[in-house]
Short mmCIF file of C-alpha atoms in Angstrom, two decimals:
data_model
loop_
_atom_site.label_atom_id
_atom_site.label_comp_id
_atom_site.label_asym_id
_atom_site.label_seq_id
_atom_site.Cartn_x
_atom_site.Cartn_y
_atom_site.Cartn_z
CA MET G 28 31.80 24.82 2.16
CA ILE G 29 32.69 21.23 1.26
CA ASP G 30 29.28 20.05 2.51
CA LYS G 31 27.51 22.63 0.38
CA MET G 32 29.47 21.69 -2.74
CA PHE G 33 28.50 18.07 -2.14
CA TYR G 34 24.84 19.09 -1.82
CA LYS G 35 24.96 21.23 -4.96
CA THR G 36 26.48 18.40 -6.99
CA LEU G 37 23.96 15.90 -5.60
CA LEU G 38 20.88 18.05 -6.07
CA LYS G 39 21.68 19.60 -9.44
CA LYS G 40 20.24 16.65 -11.37
CA THR G 41 17.82 15.36 -8.76
CA PHE G 42 14.68 17.11 -10.09
CA SER G 43 13.03 17.06 -13.51
CA ASP G 44 11.33 20.44 -12.88
CA PRO G 45 12.71 23.90 -12.02
CA ILE G 46 13.39 24.30 -8.30
CA HIS G 47 14.80 26.88 -5.87
CA ILE G 48 16.96 25.44 -3.11
CA THR G 49 17.87 27.50 -0.06
CA PHE G 50 20.72 26.24 2.08
CA TRP G 51 21.20 26.54 5.84
CA ASP G 52 23.33 29.67 5.42
CA GLY G 53 20.69 31.51 3.38
CA GLU G 54 22.18 31.03 -0.09
CA THR G 55 19.58 30.23 -2.75
CA VAL G 56 20.23 28.55 -6.10
CA GLN G 57 17.88 27.58 -8.92
CA TYR G 58 18.18 24.40 -10.95
CA GLY G 59 16.26 24.05 -14.19
CA GLU G 60 15.10 26.78 -16.53
CA GLY G 61 11.73 28.44 -16.44
CA THR G 62 9.31 29.34 -13.68
CA ARG G 63 10.14 27.43 -10.54
CA GLU G 64 7.72 24.71 -9.48
CA PHE G 65 9.03 24.14 -5.97
CA LYS G 66 11.20 25.57 -3.23
CA LEU G 67 13.25 23.30 -1.00
CA THR G 68 14.77 24.81 2.15
CA PHE G 69 17.47 23.18 4.25
CA TYR G 70 17.42 24.46 7.83
CA ASP G 71 20.22 22.14 8.88
CA ILE G 72 22.91 19.97 7.32
CA ILE G 73 22.11 16.31 6.68
CA PRO G 74 25.41 14.47 7.24
CA LYS G 75 26.97 13.46 3.95
CA GLY G 76 27.63 9.95 5.24
CA ASP G 77 23.92 9.48 6.04
CA LEU G 78 22.92 10.54 2.53
CA LEU G 79 25.41 8.24 0.88
CA HIS G 80 24.56 5.29 3.14
CA ASP G 81 20.75 5.49 2.85
CA PRO G 82 19.20 8.51 1.09
CA SER G 83 15.66 7.29 1.80
CA ILE G 84 16.08 7.32 5.57
CA ALA G 85 18.28 10.42 5.54
CA PHE G 86 15.78 12.55 3.62
CA GLY G 87 12.76 10.99 5.33
CA GLU G 88 14.04 11.66 8.83
CA ALA G 89 15.19 15.16 7.87
CA PHE G 90 11.66 15.96 6.68
CA MET G 91 10.10 14.44 9.80
CA ASP G 92 12.42 16.50 12.02
CA GLY G 93 11.78 19.76 10.15
CA LYS G 94 15.36 20.03 8.89
CA ILE G 95 14.01 20.43 5.36
CA GLU G 96 10.82 22.12 4.23
CA VAL G 97 8.97 22.07 0.93
CA GLU G 98 7.08 24.97 -0.62
CA GLY G 99 4.75 23.71 -3.32
CA ASN G 100 3.02 20.38 -3.86
CA LEU G 101 4.90 17.73 -1.88
CA LYS G 102 3.64 14.87 -4.03
CA GLU G 103 4.69 16.59 -7.24
CA LEU G 104 8.11 17.41 -5.80
CA ILE G 105 8.72 13.72 -5.07
CA ALA G 106 7.35 12.79 -8.49
CA SER G 107 9.84 15.22 -10.00
CA MET G 108 12.63 13.32 -8.25
CA TYR G 109 11.37 10.00 -9.60
CA ARG G 110 11.06 11.36 -13.15
CA SER G 111 14.63 12.65 -13.26
CA GLN G 112 16.71 10.05 -15.05
CA GLU G 113 19.87 11.31 -13.35
CA SER G 114 18.45 11.55 -9.84
CA PHE G 115 20.14 9.43 -7.22
CA LEU G 116 16.60 8.36 -6.28
CA GLY G 117 14.94 8.38 -9.69
CA ASN G 118 16.82 5.44 -11.13
CA ASN G 119 15.85 3.06 -8.35
CA GLN G 120 12.60 1.18 -8.70
CA ILE G 121 11.93 1.15 -4.96
CA TYR G 122 14.99 3.01 -3.67
CA ALA G 123 16.66 -0.14 -2.35
CA LYS G 124 16.92 -3.83 -2.90
CA LEU G 125 15.71 -6.28 -0.32
CA LEU G 126 16.88 -5.28 3.13
CA ASP G 127 18.57 -7.70 5.46
CA LYS G 128 15.96 -8.37 8.11
CA PHE G 129 14.47 -11.01 10.30
CA SER G 130 12.08 -13.46 8.69
CA ASN G 131 8.36 -12.74 9.06
CA THR G 132 7.57 -15.51 11.50
CA LYS G 133 4.06 -15.67 12.92
CA LYS G 134 5.18 -13.75 16.01
CA ARG G 135 6.94 -11.08 13.98
CA SER G 136 4.03 -10.81 11.53
CA LYS G 137 1.73 -10.10 14.47
CA GLU G 138 4.12 -7.45 15.78
CA ASN G 139 4.38 -5.83 12.35
CA ALA G 140 0.60 -5.69 11.93
CA THR G 141 0.20 -4.19 15.40
CA PHE G 142 2.83 -1.54 14.61
CA HIS G 143 0.82 -0.12 11.71
CA TYR G 144 -2.81 -1.12 12.04
CA ASP G 145 -3.31 -0.91 15.78
CA ILE G 146 -2.42 2.75 16.23
CA GLY G 147 -6.15 3.30 16.65
CA ASN G 148 -9.34 2.97 14.64
CA GLU G 149 -10.15 6.58 15.51
CA PHE G 150 -7.03 7.77 13.68
CA TYR G 151 -7.89 5.92 10.48
CA LYS G 152 -11.52 6.94 10.72
CA LEU G 153 -10.47 10.59 10.45
CA TRP G 154 -9.21 10.35 6.86
CA LEU G 155 -10.40 7.07 5.33
CA ASP G 156 -13.84 6.94 3.72
CA GLU G 157 -16.95 5.77 5.58
CA THR G 158 -16.35 2.11 4.68
CA MET G 159 -12.93 2.21 6.39
CA THR G 160 -11.34 0.62 3.34
CA TYR G 161 -7.55 0.99 3.44
CA SER G 162 -6.46 -0.13 -0.03
CA CYS G 163 -6.58 1.03 -3.65
CA GLY G 164 -9.94 2.36 -4.81
CA TYR G 165 -11.40 1.89 -8.30
CA PHE G 166 -12.45 5.11 -10.04
CA ARG G 167 -14.99 4.33 -12.72
CA THR G 168 -15.21 8.07 -13.43
CA ALA G 169 -12.91 10.98 -12.60
CA ASP G 170 -15.63 12.46 -10.39
CA ASP G 171 -16.08 9.42 -8.14
CA SER G 172 -15.80 10.18 -4.45
CA LEU G 173 -13.37 8.17 -2.35
CA MET G 174 -16.23 6.18 -0.83
CA THR G 175 -17.68 5.43 -4.28
CA ALA G 176 -14.25 4.33 -5.52
CA GLN G 177 -13.84 1.97 -2.58
CA GLN G 178 -17.27 0.48 -3.10
CA ASN G 179 -16.43 0.13 -6.81
CA LYS G 180 -13.23 -1.71 -5.88
CA VAL G 181 -15.02 -4.19 -3.64
CA ALA G 182 -17.65 -4.78 -6.33
CA HIS G 183 -14.93 -5.23 -8.98
CA ILE G 184 -13.11 -7.85 -6.93
CA LEU G 185 -16.30 -9.73 -6.05
CA LYS G 186 -17.21 -9.90 -9.75
CA LYS G 187 -13.77 -11.28 -10.53
CA LEU G 188 -14.32 -14.03 -7.95
CA ASN G 189 -17.39 -15.17 -9.96
CA LEU G 190 -19.28 -15.88 -6.74
CA ARG G 191 -22.33 -18.13 -6.49
CA GLU G 192 -24.88 -18.24 -3.71
CA GLY G 193 -23.75 -20.60 -0.96
CA ASP G 194 -20.05 -20.36 -1.83
CA THR G 195 -17.54 -20.18 0.97
CA LEU G 196 -15.18 -17.20 0.77
CA LEU G 197 -11.95 -16.56 2.69
CA ASP G 198 -10.50 -13.04 2.89
CA ILE G 199 -6.85 -13.15 4.00
CA GLY G 200 -6.18 -9.80 5.66
CA CYS G 201 -9.79 -8.60 5.81
CA GLY G 202 -9.17 -5.11 7.17
CA TRP G 203 -12.29 -3.52 8.65
CA GLY G 204 -14.57 -6.02 6.93
CA GLU G 205 -16.16 -4.17 4.03
CA LEU G 206 -15.47 -6.91 1.47
CA ILE G 207 -16.71 -9.91 3.46
CA LEU G 208 -19.87 -8.11 4.58
CA THR G 209 -20.63 -6.92 1.04
CA ALA G 210 -20.04 -10.43 -0.34
CA ALA G 211 -22.52 -11.91 2.13
CA LYS G 212 -25.17 -9.27 1.45
CA ARG G 213 -24.85 -9.16 -2.33
CA TYR G 214 -24.06 -12.77 -3.23
CA GLY G 215 -25.36 -14.85 -0.32
CA VAL G 216 -21.99 -16.45 0.43
CA LYS G 217 -20.53 -17.66 3.71
CA ALA G 218 -17.60 -15.29 4.26
CA THR G 219 -14.68 -15.63 6.65
CA GLY G 220 -12.09 -12.94 7.27
CA VAL G 221 -8.79 -13.24 9.10
CA THR G 222 -6.68 -10.40 10.47
CA LEU G 223 -3.74 -9.94 12.83
CA SER G 224 -4.97 -6.50 13.94
CA GLU G 225 -6.90 -6.46 17.20
CA GLU G 226 -8.36 -3.04 16.34
CA GLN G 227 -9.68 -4.32 13.01
CA TYR G 228 -10.92 -7.56 14.53
CA GLY G 229 -12.90 -5.71 17.19
CA ARG G 230 -14.56 -3.40 14.70
CA VAL G 231 -15.46 -6.20 12.26
CA LYS G 232 -17.08 -8.14 15.12
CA GLU G 233 -19.15 -5.07 15.91
CA ARG G 234 -20.17 -4.62 12.28
CA ILE G 235 -21.25 -8.24 11.93
CA ILE G 236 -23.60 -7.82 14.89
CA GLU G 237 -24.79 -4.34 13.86
CA GLU G 238 -25.61 -5.52 10.35
CA GLN G 239 -27.08 -8.84 11.58
CA HIS G 240 -24.84 -11.17 9.62
CA GLU G 241 -23.75 -13.53 12.41
CA ASP G 242 -24.93 -16.54 10.37
CA SER G 243 -23.07 -15.64 7.16
CA VAL G 244 -19.94 -13.70 8.18
CA ASP G 245 -17.15 -14.73 10.54
CA VAL G 246 -13.94 -12.95 11.50
CA ARG G 247 -10.94 -14.51 13.21
CA LEU G 248 -7.97 -12.92 14.95
CA MET G 249 -5.34 -15.28 13.63
CA ASP G 250 -2.52 -15.87 11.19
CA TYR G 251 -3.84 -17.29 7.91
CA ARG G 252 -1.19 -20.01 8.17
CA ASP G 253 -3.00 -21.39 11.23
CA ILE G 254 -6.23 -22.23 9.37
CA LYS G 255 -6.53 -26.00 9.50
CA HIS G 256 -8.83 -28.71 8.10
CA GLN G 257 -10.92 -26.34 6.02
CA GLN G 258 -11.27 -25.47 2.36
CA PHE G 259 -12.98 -22.60 0.56
CA ASP G 260 -14.59 -22.12 -2.85
CA ARG G 261 -13.02 -18.68 -3.21
CA ILE G 262 -10.02 -16.95 -1.63
CA VAL G 263 -9.23 -13.25 -1.86
CA SER G 264 -6.40 -11.18 -0.44
CA VAL G 265 -6.28 -7.40 -0.76
CA GLY G 266 -3.09 -5.57 0.18
CA MET G 267 -1.80 -8.30 2.49
CA ILE G 268 0.85 -10.17 0.56
CA GLU G 269 3.08 -7.06 0.72
CA HIS G 270 3.46 -7.87 4.44
CA VAL G 271 4.44 -11.51 3.89
CA GLY G 272 8.10 -10.95 3.04
CA GLN G 273 10.06 -12.40 0.14
CA ASP G 274 11.09 -15.52 2.01
CA HIS G 275 7.45 -16.35 2.81
CA LEU G 276 5.88 -15.88 -0.64
CA GLU G 277 6.29 -19.59 -1.35
CA GLU G 278 4.52 -20.37 1.93
CA TYR G 279 1.63 -18.05 1.03
CA PHE G 280 0.89 -19.81 -2.27
CA GLN G 281 1.32 -23.25 -0.71
CA LYS G 282 -1.28 -22.33 1.91
CA VAL G 283 -3.71 -20.93 -0.67
CA ASN G 284 -3.31 -24.17 -2.63
CA GLU G 285 -4.12 -26.14 0.52
CA LEU G 286 -7.15 -24.00 1.42
CA LEU G 287 -8.70 -23.70 -2.05
CA ILE G 288 -10.96 -26.42 -3.46
CA ASP G 289 -10.21 -27.97 -6.84
CA GLY G 290 -11.56 -25.57 -9.44
CA GLY G 291 -11.64 -22.77 -6.88
CA VAL G 292 -10.92 -19.15 -7.78
CA SER G 293 -8.53 -16.76 -6.04
CA VAL G 294 -8.02 -13.02 -6.51
CA LEU G 295 -4.78 -11.46 -5.34
CA HIS G 296 -4.64 -7.65 -5.08
CA SER G 297 -1.09 -6.45 -4.45
CA ILE G 298 1.29 -3.55 -4.78
CA THR G 299 3.93 -4.73 -7.22
CA SER G 300 7.24 -3.65 -8.68
CA PRO G 301 7.51 -3.53 -12.50
CA LYS G 302 10.98 -5.10 -12.36
CA ASP G 303 12.82 -6.30 -9.27
CA GLY G 304 11.08 -6.79 -5.94
CA GLY G 305 12.34 -4.76 -3.00
CA THR G 306 11.49 -2.41 -0.21
CA ASN G 307 12.00 1.14 0.96
CA SER G 308 14.15 1.46 4.05
CA TRP G 309 12.32 4.53 5.41
CA ILE G 310 8.90 2.90 4.98
CA ASP G 311 10.23 -0.31 6.51
CA LYS G 312 11.46 1.57 9.57
CA TYR G 313 8.55 3.94 10.14
CA ILE G 314 5.44 2.68 8.34
CA PHE G 315 5.37 -1.01 7.37
CA PRO G 316 8.08 -3.03 9.11
CA GLY G 317 8.78 -6.32 7.41
CA GLY G 318 7.20 -5.22 4.13
CA TYR G 319 8.34 -6.39 0.71
CA ILE G 320 6.98 -5.29 -2.68
CA PRO G 321 7.08 -8.33 -4.98
CA ALA G 322 7.81 -8.04 -8.69
CA VAL G 323 5.02 -8.93 -11.11
CA ASN G 324 7.08 -11.71 -12.67
CA GLU G 325 7.89 -13.02 -9.20
CA LEU G 326 4.22 -13.46 -8.34
CA VAL G 327 3.41 -14.97 -11.74
CA ARG G 328 6.21 -17.49 -11.20
CA HIS G 329 4.83 -18.49 -7.78
CA ILE G 330 1.31 -18.79 -9.21
CA THR G 331 2.37 -21.04 -12.07
CA GLU G 332 4.81 -23.12 -10.01
CA HIS G 333 1.94 -24.13 -7.72
CA ASN G 334 -0.05 -25.36 -10.73
CA PHE G 335 -2.53 -22.52 -10.55
CA LEU G 336 -3.87 -21.29 -13.87
CA LEU G 337 -3.51 -17.51 -14.28
CA THR G 338 -6.66 -16.26 -16.01
CA ASP G 339 -6.35 -12.47 -15.69
CA LEU G 340 -3.93 -9.71 -14.70
CA GLU G 341 -4.99 -6.06 -14.43
CA SER G 342 -3.03 -2.96 -13.43
CA LEU G 343 -4.75 -0.34 -11.25
CA ARG G 344 -1.66 1.85 -10.83
CA ARG G 345 -3.34 5.18 -11.59
CA HIS G 346 -6.25 4.28 -9.32
CA TYR G 347 -3.90 3.91 -6.36
CA ALA G 348 -2.15 7.20 -7.14
CA LYS G 349 -5.56 8.91 -7.01
CA THR G 350 -6.63 7.02 -3.87
CA LEU G 351 -3.50 8.13 -2.01
CA GLU G 352 -3.95 11.67 -3.26
CA LYS G 353 -7.43 11.74 -1.75
CA TRP G 354 -6.17 10.23 1.52
CA ALA G 355 -3.47 12.91 1.67
CA GLU G 356 -6.07 15.63 1.09
CA ASN G 357 -8.31 14.19 3.80
CA PHE G 358 -5.35 13.96 6.18
CA GLU G 359 -4.55 17.66 5.72
CA ASN G 360 -8.19 18.52 6.45
CA VAL G 361 -8.17 16.80 9.86
CA LEU G 362 -4.81 17.96 11.22
CA GLU G 363 -6.36 19.76 14.18
CA GLU G 364 -7.97 16.53 15.31
CA VAL G 365 -4.77 14.56 14.73
CA ARG G 366 -2.78 17.08 16.79
CA LYS G 367 -4.93 16.33 19.81
CA SER G 368 -3.19 12.96 20.17
CA ARG G 369 -0.11 13.03 17.89
CA ASP G 370 3.00 15.20 17.71
CA GLU G 371 4.28 17.15 14.71
CA ARG G 372 6.89 14.53 13.82
CA PHE G 373 4.14 11.90 13.48
CA ILE G 374 2.12 14.26 11.28
CA ARG G 375 5.06 15.02 9.01
CA MET G 376 5.82 11.29 8.78
CA TRP G 377 2.30 10.47 7.56
CA ARG G 378 2.25 13.46 5.22
CA LEU G 379 5.46 12.21 3.62
CA TYR G 380 4.23 8.62 3.47
CA LEU G 381 0.92 9.39 1.74
CA ASN G 382 2.37 11.87 -0.75
CA SER G 383 5.47 9.86 -1.62
CA CYS G 384 3.43 6.72 -2.25
CA SER G 385 1.04 8.65 -4.49
CA ALA G 386 4.03 10.00 -6.43
CA SER G 387 5.48 6.51 -6.72
CA PHE G 388 2.33 5.15 -8.34
CA GLN G 389 1.90 8.24 -10.51
CA THR G 390 5.36 7.89 -12.03
CA GLY G 391 5.24 4.11 -12.45
CA ASN G 392 7.85 3.51 -9.78
CA ILE G 393 5.49 0.91 -8.37
CA ASP G 394 2.25 -0.63 -9.59
CA LEU G 395 -0.96 -2.18 -8.27
CA SER G 396 -1.81 -5.56 -9.77
CA GLN G 397 -4.88 -7.76 -9.52
CA PHE G 398 -4.35 -11.42 -10.41
CA ILE G 399 -7.11 -13.99 -10.97
CA PHE G 400 -6.03 -17.62 -10.83
CA THR G 401 -7.75 -20.96 -10.42
CA LYS G 402 -6.74 -24.24 -8.80
CA GLY G 403 -6.85 -26.48 -11.81
CA THR G 404 -9.31 -25.97 -14.63
CA ASN G 405 -12.45 -23.92 -14.08
CA ASN G 406 -14.72 -23.72 -17.11
CA SER G 407 -17.51 -21.85 -15.31
CA ILE G 408 -15.71 -18.51 -15.59
CA PRO G 409 -17.36 -16.43 -18.35
CA TRP G 410 -15.72 -16.49 -21.77
CA THR G 411 -14.99 -12.75 -21.89
CA ARG G 412 -14.19 -10.01 -19.40
CA ASP G 413 -17.63 -8.47 -19.78
CA TYR G 414 -18.76 -9.86 -16.42
CA MET G 415 -16.09 -7.80 -14.63
CA TYR G 416 -17.18 -4.46 -16.02
CA LYS G 417 -20.97 -4.57 -16.11
#
């Protein structure tokens, strides 16, 4: 009885939309007036101490273990929690401040990358688009397919880099290689990608040979911090700096400064927090260990403190919400294939991850920012933004 009263008090103001909640003993209550949007069923009690200590992990693990079930759109339910001003989750930008954790040394960075990216190319191939691009797409129209949006994104970034034939390009965290291969084909540059994922490295090597770009594209299985005695005309990083960790942001920008030629251009594509940087304890434990979402002003400060000139900043928040929504839809469509090699707890974990991240972007809990900055003055960049959107 005491546990249920605690739950009722906690959940009463957790959602911005009408909801039915059924407790473990069969009692059902409705919060909010009007036609219900969702139904939340508790099949077991989540210990009160767990909820108070870390609601993100407590709810996340309860969903993974089937102790709670959602009827209705999972993404919209989570968005409803974020929109509620009185929710114990809704008022936090990223649930939690920076967690106490080990520093992302080179060894630990490799382990973290392996944890997420090396669970198998075949798994990602099931629900990513044909280009195997695992970052925010760019939807020029509402009807763009996921593949079109990913190709748009790569094209958008390459335009921002203001590439010239013969330029050298470094992609820090190159994924499955779509950007470096496209840059070589479209702009005639010499492109180098680095990754810590053995699965990604192997596939990029195959693509370079398949597409006959051995002379213009190179991929290295290494930490970007280990690149020595080399400079590049352009440096890009898409969705990698979130894995660096707060205490290594300074090191990242120092290394980019070292690797970029005078007048060189860099594009940084990163998930960001509108206010304070932080992390989510459930995502840190189950999805991206060692991750840290930097604040926009935090990245701007690092850029300017290293004497880079910030020339452009663009938000693609809604694009990432839509990208994740499409990934979540694709994931649901391939569950029978996933079940051949993964258990139900893994499936529920990924379902929660994709939908909760989409909800986070949709509600402005987190953002996606693209920064363009130069090392010193570069007067060859066009005078207006027209070149980015042609």
